[in-house]
Amino acid sequence: MPKPTDDERDDLLAGPVPNPDDEPTAAERAHAKTFAELVDKTLSGRTPPAMTTDDRALIEVATVIRAASGNVELAQPRRRALIEDALRQAVGARAFGTSGTMTAVRGIRSLRRAWAPWSVAGASLAVAAAAVVLWLRTPPPRVIVEPTGVATLPETERSRPADAVVGPIAHERAGDAATRIDAIFADRLDGYRELRFGRTP
Amino acid sequence: MKHVIWLLAVVACSCTSRSSSSPPPAPSRADVTRTAEPSDVIDEKLMLALSQAKNLHHKAKVYTSDGNVAAAIASVREILSLHFPPNAPEAEDVRNDARALLARLLVGQDQLDEAMNVITEGLAQSQRESFFVANLYTVKGEILEARATALDVDPANKPKVVELRHAAIDAYDASNKIDKKLQDQLSGTP
């Protein structure tokens, strides 16, 4: 099948859009075959060095469509180049210059591999040491007896028998309980006030 | 590796410096604080009970002066049902004093048996000797004397009267014995 000429190509691309049910013309068939060959070459890594702008645009679209459909494997050299670029960006182009090679990246990797266990071990050891030291330094709970404890309270501020307040009860005063309760209440009120509102120096 | 060594050194130095130079920590909330036993201090509950007892005694005094002995007896009985803090020694003293007054009021109403019951209950429930217990013995002697006097109208009751009067003397003696013992204790006499 003869390849379409430039005029035919221009007619095909710039001409009116045919209906979907129309029979393909010879020029269309020739153009489709040529483009199919071009796509096959591109997918097999044999992209022609020169092609028309329209074909290049269509090839790029075809490549994108094929990549979007999945199961696309890059060629080994391309894959390696992409990985090297990614690693170079990750470790920093400044350390190697833009011309860093996979060997340099491998050096960094091996350096990190050598550092990683020591870093983890060292950090773990530091945390463990700090935990042990803190545990040893934690003081045991101390029992603090408040200064107002019963043992240190003056007798006047403690609940106690009322014998010292009333003294012996005379026979003729046996029924005078009102006077005695007055004395007891007054005495305990003094102690209560001292306890609650502070002792006088 | 050098970084790890530096890290360990820093941790060790910080811990050592804290342990050697820092002053003892102030008591924190983690420390256990033991407060005073609430039953041993003069608290609001004790003061409230004493205040109520005081008012009831004065009510009884007013009723008695008005000649309303029944109301006076009722007021004094209320004192026996007041709520004091547990184990407060004042509770027993106040109740015994109320019993002594109650028994005397009952004697005045010729309710000698009821008066004796009040005294007997007080003596049985007392946990220690006190001037108030001594007063109960005193009132007990008075009740026994009143019984003897009531029986003395009939010569046939002479033996019973003598027995009651001896019992009254024993009660007064018990009262005096307690008074002397407590006075010696308070004055420090062995």
mmCIF file of C-alpha atoms in Angstrom:
data_model
loop_
_atom_site.group_PDB
_atom_site.id
_atom_site.type_symbol
_atom_site.label_atom_id
_atom_site.label_comp_id
_atom_site.label_asym_id
_atom_site.label_seq_id
_atom_site.Cartn_x
_atom_site.Cartn_y
_atom_site.Cartn_z
ATOM 1 C CA MET A 1 0.000 0.000 0.000
ATOM 2 C CA PRO A 2 1.474 3.347 -0.971
ATOM 3 C CA LYS A 3 2.205 5.770 1.823
ATOM 4 C CA PRO A 4 -0.016 8.859 1.844
ATOM 5 C CA THR A 5 1.501 11.922 0.417
ATOM 6 C CA ASP A 6 1.710 15.202 2.341
ATOM 7 C CA ASP A 7 -1.285 16.568 0.464
ATOM 8 C CA GLU A 8 -3.349 13.514 1.309
ATOM 9 C CA ARG A 9 -2.235 13.783 4.946
ATOM 10 C CA ASP A 10 -3.226 17.430 5.065
ATOM 11 C CA ASP A 11 -6.611 16.555 3.569
ATOM 12 C CA LEU A 12 -7.044 13.803 6.074
ATOM 13 C CA LEU A 13 -6.213 15.954 9.093
ATOM 14 C CA ALA A 14 -7.615 19.257 8.005
ATOM 15 C CA GLY A 15 -10.580 18.000 5.970
ATOM 16 C CA PRO A 16 -14.097 17.439 7.170
ATOM 17 C CA VAL A 17 -14.658 14.710 9.764
ATOM 18 C CA PRO A 18 -16.294 11.671 8.115
ATOM 19 C CA ASN A 19 -19.315 9.987 9.600
ATOM 20 C CA PRO A 20 -18.658 6.986 11.824
ATOM 21 C CA ASP A 21 -20.527 4.633 9.476
ATOM 22 C CA ASP A 22 -18.760 5.800 6.327
ATOM 23 C CA GLU A 23 -16.466 3.359 4.593
ATOM 24 C CA PRO A 24 -12.799 4.274 5.130
ATOM 25 C CA THR A 25 -11.119 5.695 2.085
ATOM 26 C CA ALA A 26 -7.870 4.347 0.734
ATOM 27 C CA ALA A 27 -6.005 7.326 2.073
ATOM 28 C CA GLU A 28 -7.431 6.722 5.544
ATOM 29 C CA ARG A 29 -6.428 3.093 5.438
ATOM 30 C CA ALA A 30 -2.936 3.982 4.312
ATOM 31 C CA HIS A 31 -2.597 6.579 7.025
ATOM 32 C CA ALA A 32 -3.879 4.187 9.680
ATOM 33 C CA LYS A 33 -1.428 1.500 8.601
ATOM 34 C CA THR A 34 1.470 3.917 8.643
ATOM 35 C CA PHE A 35 0.514 5.174 12.112
ATOM 36 C CA ALA A 36 0.112 1.613 13.382
ATOM 37 C CA GLU A 37 3.596 0.767 12.240
ATOM 38 C CA LEU A 38 4.836 3.898 13.949
ATOM 39 C CA VAL A 39 3.152 2.911 17.197
ATOM 40 C CA ASP A 40 4.593 -0.593 17.003
ATOM 41 C CA LYS A 41 8.072 0.771 16.521
ATOM 42 C CA THR A 42 7.664 3.162 19.431
ATOM 43 C CA LEU A 43 6.445 0.469 21.798
ATOM 44 C CA SER A 44 9.331 -1.777 20.823
ATOM 45 C CA GLY A 45 11.808 0.978 21.528
ATOM 46 C CA ARG A 46 12.568 1.759 17.933
ATOM 47 C CA THR A 47 11.067 5.183 17.705
ATOM 48 C CA PRO A 48 11.974 6.818 14.391
ATOM 49 C CA PRO A 49 14.272 9.766 14.898
ATOM 50 C CA ALA A 50 12.194 11.958 12.660
ATOM 51 C CA MET A 51 8.455 12.189 12.240
ATOM 52 C CA THR A 52 5.898 14.836 11.542
ATOM 53 C CA THR A 53 4.573 16.999 14.365
ATOM 54 C CA ASP A 54 1.136 15.502 13.991
ATOM 55 C CA ASP A 55 2.471 11.959 14.191
ATOM 56 C CA ARG A 56 4.571 12.830 17.257
ATOM 57 C CA ALA A 57 1.506 14.271 18.995
ATOM 58 C CA LEU A 58 -0.537 11.207 18.147
ATOM 59 C CA ILE A 59 2.264 8.902 19.346
ATOM 60 C CA GLU A 60 2.423 10.718 22.660
ATOM 61 C CA VAL A 61 -1.344 10.402 23.042
ATOM 62 C CA ALA A 62 -1.125 6.698 22.176
ATOM 63 C CA THR A 63 1.662 6.208 24.729
ATOM 64 C CA VAL A 64 -0.330 7.928 27.422
ATOM 65 C CA ILE A 65 -3.425 5.886 26.656
ATOM 66 C CA ARG A 66 -1.444 2.655 26.766
ATOM 67 C CA ALA A 67 0.275 3.636 30.019
ATOM 68 C CA ALA A 68 -3.050 4.554 31.566
ATOM 69 C CA SER A 69 -4.461 1.156 30.660
ATOM 70 C CA GLY A 70 -1.786 -0.459 32.936
ATOM 71 C CA ASN A 71 0.597 -3.397 32.667
ATOM 72 C CA VAL A 72 3.237 -1.291 31.054
ATOM 73 C CA GLU A 73 6.764 -2.299 31.837
ATOM 74 C CA LEU A 74 9.593 0.048 31.148
ATOM 75 C CA ALA A 75 12.690 -1.167 29.476
ATOM 76 C CA GLN A 76 15.533 -2.090 31.811
ATOM 77 C CA PRO A 77 17.799 0.869 30.895
ATOM 78 C CA ARG A 78 14.929 3.307 31.259
ATOM 79 C CA ARG A 79 13.893 1.801 34.539
ATOM 80 C CA ARG A 80 17.427 2.036 35.892
ATOM 81 C CA ALA A 81 17.721 5.634 34.772
ATOM 82 C CA LEU A 82 14.495 6.572 36.526
ATOM 83 C CA ILE A 83 15.587 4.875 39.764
ATOM 84 C CA GLU A 84 18.923 6.634 39.667
ATOM 85 C CA ASP A 85 17.217 9.958 39.181
ATOM 86 C CA ALA A 86 14.876 9.313 42.083
ATOM 87 C CA LEU A 87 17.686 8.254 44.384
ATOM 88 C CA ARG A 88 19.753 11.193 43.370
ATOM 89 C CA GLN A 89 16.929 13.499 44.289
ATOM 90 C CA ALA A 90 16.415 11.673 47.570
ATOM 91 C CA VAL A 91 19.996 11.759 48.829
ATOM 92 C CA GLY A 92 20.595 15.224 47.459
ATOM 93 C CA ALA A 93 22.184 16.203 44.272
ATOM 94 C CA ARG A 94 24.600 18.466 46.118
ATOM 95 C CA ALA A 95 26.442 15.566 47.704
ATOM 96 C CA PHE A 96 27.248 14.015 44.365
ATOM 97 C CA GLY A 97 26.769 16.658 41.808
ATOM 98 C CA THR A 98 24.295 16.245 39.105
ATOM 99 C CA SER A 99 26.478 13.601 37.514
ATOM 100 C CA GLY A 100 26.233 11.191 40.452
ATOM 101 C CA THR A 101 26.155 7.583 39.464
ATOM 102 C CA MET A 102 24.484 4.502 40.798
ATOM 103 C CA THR A 103 27.773 3.590 42.453
ATOM 104 C CA ALA A 104 27.620 6.712 44.554
ATOM 105 C CA VAL A 105 24.072 5.982 45.512
ATOM 106 C CA ARG A 106 25.040 2.478 46.475
ATOM 107 C CA GLY A 107 27.771 4.000 48.684
ATOM 108 C CA ILE A 108 25.230 6.081 50.475
ATOM 109 C CA ARG A 109 23.002 3.080 50.854
ATOM 110 C CA SER A 110 25.751 0.984 52.330
ATOM 111 C CA LEU A 111 26.711 3.827 54.657
ATOM 112 C CA ARG A 112 23.120 4.072 55.863
ATOM 113 C CA ARG A 113 22.901 0.348 56.193
ATOM 114 C CA ALA A 114 25.966 0.417 58.429
ATOM 115 C CA TRP A 115 24.591 3.305 60.506
ATOM 116 C CA ALA A 116 21.029 2.144 60.960
ATOM 117 C CA PRO A 117 21.535 -0.699 63.473
ATOM 118 C CA TRP A 118 23.953 1.387 65.513
ATOM 119 C CA SER A 119 21.568 4.308 65.606
ATOM 120 C CA VAL A 120 18.650 2.155 66.686
ATOM 121 C CA ALA A 121 20.743 0.340 69.275
ATOM 122 C CA GLY A 122 22.191 3.562 70.612
ATOM 123 C CA ALA A 123 18.824 5.287 70.917
ATOM 124 C CA SER A 124 17.303 2.258 72.602
ATOM 125 C CA LEU A 125 20.216 2.084 75.026
ATOM 126 C CA ALA A 126 19.876 5.760 75.863
ATOM 127 C CA VAL A 127 16.151 5.447 76.509
ATOM 128 C CA ALA A 128 16.681 2.369 78.665
ATOM 129 C CA ALA A 129 19.437 4.080 80.630
ATOM 130 C CA ALA A 130 17.293 7.138 81.226
ATOM 131 C CA ALA A 131 14.381 4.967 82.351
ATOM 132 C CA VAL A 132 16.577 3.052 84.800
ATOM 133 C CA VAL A 133 18.064 6.236 86.213
ATOM 134 C CA LEU A 134 14.654 7.845 86.624
ATOM 135 C CA TRP A 135 13.322 4.710 88.274
ATOM 136 C CA LEU A 136 16.213 4.622 90.715
ATOM 137 C CA ARG A 137 15.838 8.299 91.497
ATOM 138 C CA THR A 138 12.075 8.199 92.129
ATOM 139 C CA PRO A 139 11.724 8.716 95.895
ATOM 140 C CA PRO A 140 9.445 6.348 97.778
ATOM 141 C CA PRO A 141 6.186 7.844 99.022
ATOM 142 C CA ARG A 142 6.812 9.620 102.269
ATOM 143 C CA VAL A 143 4.421 9.669 105.143
ATOM 144 C CA ILE A 144 3.935 13.212 106.351
ATOM 145 C CA VAL A 145 2.160 13.689 109.598
ATOM 146 C CA GLU A 146 0.628 17.113 109.521
ATOM 147 C CA PRO A 147 1.668 19.444 112.302
ATOM 148 C CA THR A 148 -1.927 19.552 113.420
ATOM 149 C CA GLY A 149 -1.919 15.824 114.121
ATOM 150 C CA VAL A 150 -3.619 14.634 117.270
ATOM 151 C CA ALA A 151 -0.368 13.848 119.000
ATOM 152 C CA THR A 152 0.790 17.437 118.617
ATOM 153 C CA LEU A 153 -2.542 19.080 119.414
ATOM 154 C CA PRO A 154 -2.835 20.743 122.780
ATOM 155 C CA GLU A 155 -5.269 19.032 125.103
ATOM 156 C CA THR A 156 -7.639 21.979 124.993
ATOM 157 C CA GLU A 157 -8.272 21.339 121.293
ATOM 158 C CA ARG A 158 -9.056 17.662 121.658
ATOM 159 C CA SER A 159 -12.242 15.865 122.541
ATOM 160 C CA ARG A 160 -11.781 14.549 126.101
ATOM 161 C CA PRO A 161 -13.621 13.807 129.361
ATOM 162 C CA ALA A 162 -15.221 16.836 130.990
ATOM 163 C CA ASP A 163 -14.139 15.970 134.554
ATOM 164 C CA ALA A 164 -11.486 18.665 134.674
ATOM 165 C CA VAL A 165 -14.042 21.303 133.681
ATOM 166 C CA VAL A 166 -16.802 20.482 136.163
ATOM 167 C CA GLY A 167 -14.834 18.992 139.065
ATOM 168 C CA PRO A 168 -16.567 17.007 141.823
ATOM 169 C CA ILE A 169 -20.322 17.533 141.818
ATOM 170 C CA ALA A 170 -21.619 18.497 145.233
ATOM 171 C CA HIS A 171 -24.705 16.778 146.571
ATOM 172 C CA GLU A 172 -26.735 19.959 146.620
ATOM 173 C CA ARG A 173 -25.699 20.688 143.014
ATOM 174 C CA ALA A 174 -26.507 17.213 141.692
ATOM 175 C CA GLY A 175 -29.414 18.498 139.596
ATOM 176 C CA ASP A 176 -27.695 21.622 138.324
ATOM 177 C CA ALA A 177 -26.816 20.092 134.995
ATOM 178 C CA ALA A 178 -27.538 23.328 133.104
ATOM 179 C CA THR A 179 -24.645 25.089 134.795
ATOM 180 C CA ARG A 180 -22.308 22.196 134.058
ATOM 181 C CA ILE A 181 -23.247 21.950 130.388
ATOM 182 C CA ASP A 182 -22.652 25.687 130.115
ATOM 183 C CA ALA A 183 -19.141 25.234 131.457
ATOM 184 C CA ILE A 184 -18.430 22.265 129.206
ATOM 185 C CA PHE A 185 -19.717 24.052 126.121
ATOM 186 C CA ALA A 186 -17.716 27.196 126.847
ATOM 187 C CA ASP A 187 -14.538 25.210 127.376
ATOM 188 C CA ARG A 188 -14.918 23.213 124.180
ATOM 189 C CA LEU A 189 -15.852 26.330 122.236
ATOM 190 C CA ASP A 190 -12.559 27.912 123.252
ATOM 191 C CA GLY A 191 -10.694 24.870 121.993
ATOM 192 C CA TYR A 192 -12.692 24.773 118.792
ATOM 193 C CA ARG A 193 -11.978 28.432 118.097
ATOM 194 C CA GLU A 194 -8.283 27.963 118.731
ATOM 195 C CA LEU A 195 -8.237 24.997 116.404
ATOM 196 C CA ARG A 196 -10.158 26.670 113.620
ATOM 197 C CA PHE A 197 -9.093 30.260 113.803
ATOM 198 C CA GLY A 198 -5.525 29.963 115.021
ATOM 199 C CA ARG A 199 -3.799 29.910 118.323
ATOM 200 C CA THR A 200 -2.848 33.048 120.141
ATOM 201 C CA PRO A 201 0.950 33.301 120.593
ATOM 202 C CA MET B 1 28.736 5.584 66.815
ATOM 203 C CA LYS B 2 30.262 8.781 68.054
ATOM 204 C CA HIS B 3 26.815 10.332 68.299
ATOM 205 C CA VAL B 4 25.530 7.477 70.382
ATOM 206 C CA ILE B 5 28.417 7.819 72.806
ATOM 207 C CA TRP B 6 27.800 11.539 73.059
ATOM 208 C CA LEU B 7 24.113 10.931 73.719
ATOM 209 C CA LEU B 8 24.858 8.465 76.500
ATOM 210 C CA ALA B 9 27.373 10.840 78.022
ATOM 211 C CA VAL B 10 24.880 13.681 78.065
ATOM 212 C CA VAL B 11 22.213 11.506 79.704
ATOM 213 C CA ALA B 12 24.639 10.265 82.340
ATOM 214 C CA CYS B 13 25.936 13.756 83.115
ATOM 215 C CA SER B 14 22.478 15.218 83.489
ATOM 216 C CA CYS B 15 21.399 12.483 85.862
ATOM 217 C CA THR B 16 24.592 12.696 87.912
ATOM 218 C CA SER B 17 24.414 16.446 88.249
ATOM 219 C CA ARG B 18 20.805 16.280 89.398
ATOM 220 C CA SER B 19 21.537 13.658 92.022
ATOM 221 C CA SER B 20 24.599 15.379 93.408
ATOM 222 C CA SER B 21 23.683 19.028 93.488
ATOM 223 C CA SER B 22 19.911 19.336 93.588
ATOM 224 C CA PRO B 23 18.296 19.918 96.973
ATOM 225 C CA PRO B 24 15.825 17.384 98.324
ATOM 226 C CA PRO B 25 12.520 17.804 96.522
ATOM 227 C CA ALA B 26 9.681 19.512 98.248
ATOM 228 C CA PRO B 27 6.758 17.346 99.315
ATOM 229 C CA SER B 28 4.597 16.671 96.327
ATOM 230 C CA ARG B 29 1.080 15.441 95.870
ATOM 231 C CA ALA B 30 2.470 11.958 95.459
ATOM 232 C CA ASP B 31 3.534 11.970 99.086
ATOM 233 C CA VAL B 32 1.125 10.400 101.485
ATOM 234 C CA THR B 33 -0.388 12.783 103.973
ATOM 235 C CA ARG B 34 -1.960 11.437 107.106
ATOM 236 C CA THR B 35 -4.432 13.736 108.751
ATOM 237 C CA ALA B 36 -5.446 13.847 112.337
ATOM 238 C CA GLU B 37 -8.045 11.401 113.527
ATOM 239 C CA PRO B 38 -11.274 13.367 113.242
ATOM 240 C CA SER B 39 -12.806 11.699 116.279
ATOM 241 C CA ASP B 40 -10.119 13.131 118.561
ATOM 242 C CA VAL B 41 -10.401 16.796 117.719
ATOM 243 C CA ILE B 42 -13.101 19.215 118.736
ATOM 244 C CA ASP B 43 -15.130 19.420 115.568
ATOM 245 C CA GLU B 44 -18.415 20.818 114.374
ATOM 246 C CA LYS B 45 -20.347 17.676 115.240
ATOM 247 C CA LEU B 46 -19.221 17.775 118.853
ATOM 248 C CA MET B 47 -19.963 21.472 119.184
ATOM 249 C CA LEU B 48 -23.392 21.008 117.653
ATOM 250 C CA ALA B 49 -24.282 18.194 120.052
ATOM 251 C CA LEU B 50 -23.032 20.185 123.032
ATOM 252 C CA SER B 51 -24.952 23.234 121.896
ATOM 253 C CA GLN B 52 -28.152 21.224 121.557
ATOM 254 C CA ALA B 53 -27.665 19.670 124.996
ATOM 255 C CA LYS B 54 -27.067 23.110 126.446
ATOM 256 C CA ASN B 55 -30.274 24.490 124.982
ATOM 257 C CA LEU B 56 -32.321 21.482 126.082
ATOM 258 C CA HIS B 57 -31.027 21.800 129.640
ATOM 259 C CA HIS B 58 -32.037 25.442 129.731
ATOM 260 C CA LYS B 59 -35.426 24.603 128.267
ATOM 261 C CA ALA B 60 -35.892 22.061 131.052
ATOM 262 C CA LYS B 61 -34.817 24.655 133.597
ATOM 263 C CA VAL B 62 -37.404 27.121 132.334
ATOM 264 C CA TYR B 63 -40.120 24.462 132.310
ATOM 265 C CA THR B 64 -39.200 23.434 135.827
ATOM 266 C CA SER B 65 -39.330 26.998 137.094
ATOM 267 C CA ASP B 66 -42.768 27.293 135.476
ATOM 268 C CA GLY B 67 -43.880 24.138 137.233
ATOM 269 C CA ASN B 68 -44.184 22.193 133.972
ATOM 270 C CA VAL B 69 -42.175 19.200 135.119
ATOM 271 C CA ALA B 70 -43.529 16.882 132.424
ATOM 272 C CA ALA B 71 -42.212 19.203 129.704
ATOM 273 C CA ALA B 72 -38.935 19.481 131.549
ATOM 274 C CA ILE B 73 -38.657 15.694 131.662
ATOM 275 C CA ALA B 74 -39.349 15.525 127.932
ATOM 276 C CA SER B 75 -36.627 18.073 127.211
ATOM 277 C CA VAL B 76 -34.090 16.185 129.287
ATOM 278 C CA ARG B 77 -34.998 12.920 127.607
ATOM 279 C CA GLU B 78 -34.184 14.535 124.268
ATOM 280 C CA ILE B 79 -30.625 15.002 125.425
ATOM 281 C CA LEU B 80 -30.233 11.235 125.670
ATOM 282 C CA SER B 81 -30.985 10.875 121.970
ATOM 283 C CA LEU B 82 -28.540 13.491 120.706
ATOM 284 C CA HIS B 83 -25.935 12.343 118.171
ATOM 285 C CA PHE B 84 -22.388 12.905 119.331
ATOM 286 C CA PRO B 85 -19.271 12.032 117.319
ATOM 287 C CA PRO B 86 -18.326 8.386 117.834
ATOM 288 C CA ASN B 87 -16.059 7.801 120.835
ATOM 289 C CA ALA B 88 -16.337 11.378 122.051
ATOM 290 C CA PRO B 89 -15.865 11.205 125.851
ATOM 291 C CA GLU B 90 -18.089 14.236 126.260
ATOM 292 C CA ALA B 91 -21.068 12.212 125.048
ATOM 293 C CA GLU B 92 -21.020 9.881 128.036
ATOM 294 C CA ASP B 93 -20.537 12.777 130.451
ATOM 295 C CA VAL B 94 -23.410 14.815 129.010
ATOM 296 C CA ARG B 95 -25.762 11.835 128.950
ATOM 297 C CA ASN B 96 -24.923 10.848 132.524
ATOM 298 C CA ASP B 97 -25.561 14.385 133.688
ATOM 299 C CA ALA B 98 -28.890 14.382 131.861
ATOM 300 C CA ARG B 99 -29.777 11.055 133.483
ATOM 301 C CA ALA B 100 -29.009 12.438 136.904
ATOM 302 C CA LEU B 101 -31.283 15.430 136.299
ATOM 303 C CA LEU B 102 -33.973 13.252 134.730
ATOM 304 C CA ALA B 103 -33.949 10.901 137.711
ATOM 305 C CA ARG B 104 -34.256 13.810 140.094
ATOM 306 C CA LEU B 105 -37.215 15.200 138.138
ATOM 307 C CA LEU B 106 -38.854 11.754 138.212
ATOM 308 C CA VAL B 107 -38.295 11.511 141.959
ATOM 309 C CA GLY B 108 -40.093 14.822 142.261
ATOM 310 C CA GLN B 109 -42.989 13.225 140.400
ATOM 311 C CA ASP B 110 -42.918 10.191 142.752
ATOM 312 C CA GLN B 111 -41.795 7.967 139.883
ATOM 313 C CA LEU B 112 -39.133 6.275 141.979
ATOM 314 C CA ASP B 113 -38.925 3.053 139.997
ATOM 315 C CA GLU B 114 -38.563 4.892 136.702
ATOM 316 C CA ALA B 115 -35.943 7.140 138.280
ATOM 317 C CA MET B 116 -33.993 4.109 139.477
ATOM 318 C CA ASN B 117 -34.190 2.591 135.985
ATOM 319 C CA VAL B 118 -32.686 5.742 134.509
ATOM 320 C CA ILE B 119 -29.806 5.630 136.971
ATOM 321 C CA THR B 120 -29.217 1.920 136.531
ATOM 322 C CA GLU B 121 -29.058 2.340 132.763
ATOM 323 C CA GLY B 122 -26.575 5.161 133.104
ATOM 324 C CA LEU B 123 -24.295 3.204 135.396
ATOM 325 C CA ALA B 124 -24.470 0.152 133.138
ATOM 326 C CA GLN B 125 -23.610 2.100 130.002
ATOM 327 C CA SER B 126 -20.720 4.053 131.512
ATOM 328 C CA GLN B 127 -17.300 3.073 130.153
ATOM 329 C CA ARG B 128 -15.181 4.844 132.767
ATOM 330 C CA GLU B 129 -15.336 6.471 136.137
ATOM 331 C CA SER B 130 -16.084 10.176 136.128
ATOM 332 C CA PHE B 131 -17.572 12.906 138.296
ATOM 333 C CA PHE B 132 -20.774 12.349 136.353
ATOM 334 C CA VAL B 133 -20.828 8.682 137.281
ATOM 335 C CA ALA B 134 -20.214 9.724 140.860
ATOM 336 C CA ASN B 135 -23.191 12.047 140.538
ATOM 337 C CA LEU B 136 -25.300 9.134 139.325
ATOM 338 C CA TYR B 137 -24.400 7.281 142.511
ATOM 339 C CA THR B 138 -25.357 10.351 144.476
ATOM 340 C CA VAL B 139 -28.783 10.504 142.827
ATOM 341 C CA LYS B 140 -29.119 6.768 143.327
ATOM 342 C CA GLY B 141 -28.588 7.327 147.038
ATOM 343 C CA GLU B 142 -31.266 10.008 146.963
ATOM 344 C CA ILE B 143 -33.724 7.653 145.273
ATOM 345 C CA LEU B 144 -32.997 4.928 147.816
ATOM 346 C CA GLU B 145 -33.513 7.438 150.590
ATOM 347 C CA ALA B 146 -36.807 8.498 149.044
ATOM 348 C CA ARG B 147 -37.928 4.863 148.865
ATOM 349 C CA ALA B 148 -36.982 4.315 152.492
ATOM 350 C CA THR B 149 -38.872 7.412 153.521
ATOM 351 C CA ALA B 150 -41.928 6.260 151.575
ATOM 352 C CA LEU B 151 -41.877 2.880 153.337
ATOM 353 C CA ASP B 152 -41.130 4.279 156.742
ATOM 354 C CA VAL B 153 -44.750 5.211 157.379
ATOM 355 C CA ASP B 154 -45.491 1.583 158.123
ATOM 356 C CA PRO B 155 -43.518 0.035 161.049
ATOM 357 C CA ALA B 156 -43.801 -3.320 159.356
ATOM 358 C CA ASN B 157 -41.435 -2.074 156.653
ATOM 359 C CA LYS B 158 -38.687 -1.304 159.138
ATOM 360 C CA PRO B 159 -36.243 -3.978 157.891
ATOM 361 C CA LYS B 160 -36.752 -2.860 154.276
ATOM 362 C CA VAL B 161 -36.309 0.736 155.277
ATOM 363 C CA VAL B 162 -33.039 -0.052 157.025
ATOM 364 C CA GLU B 163 -31.867 -2.026 154.008
ATOM 365 C CA LEU B 164 -32.681 0.839 151.657
ATOM 366 C CA ARG B 165 -30.942 3.370 153.847
ATOM 367 C CA HIS B 166 -27.841 1.199 153.978
ATOM 368 C CA ALA B 167 -27.970 0.894 150.216
ATOM 369 C CA ALA B 168 -28.221 4.668 150.009
ATOM 370 C CA ILE B 169 -25.158 4.999 152.182
ATOM 371 C CA ASP B 170 -23.322 2.567 149.917
ATOM 372 C CA ALA B 171 -24.285 4.674 146.899
ATOM 373 C CA TYR B 172 -23.021 7.845 148.552
ATOM 374 C CA ASP B 173 -19.838 6.065 149.489
ATOM 375 C CA ALA B 174 -19.359 4.901 145.916
ATOM 376 C CA SER B 175 -19.829 8.453 144.759
ATOM 377 C CA ASN B 176 -17.330 9.786 147.249
ATOM 378 C CA LYS B 177 -14.841 7.084 146.358
ATOM 379 C CA ILE B 178 -14.966 7.968 142.680
ATOM 380 C CA ASP B 179 -14.735 11.682 143.437
ATOM 381 C CA LYS B 180 -11.659 11.201 145.591
ATOM 382 C CA LYS B 181 -9.979 8.944 143.059
ATOM 383 C CA LEU B 182 -10.549 11.391 140.216
ATOM 384 C CA GLN B 183 -9.506 14.371 142.284
ATOM 385 C CA ASP B 184 -6.289 12.615 143.148
ATOM 386 C CA GLN B 185 -5.698 11.903 139.516
ATOM 387 C CA LEU B 186 -6.363 15.458 138.477
ATOM 388 C CA SER B 187 -4.165 16.915 141.204
ATOM 389 C CA GLY B 188 -1.407 14.422 140.474
ATOM 390 C CA THR B 189 -1.542 12.802 143.913
ATOM 391 C CA PRO B 190 -0.555 9.134 143.711
#
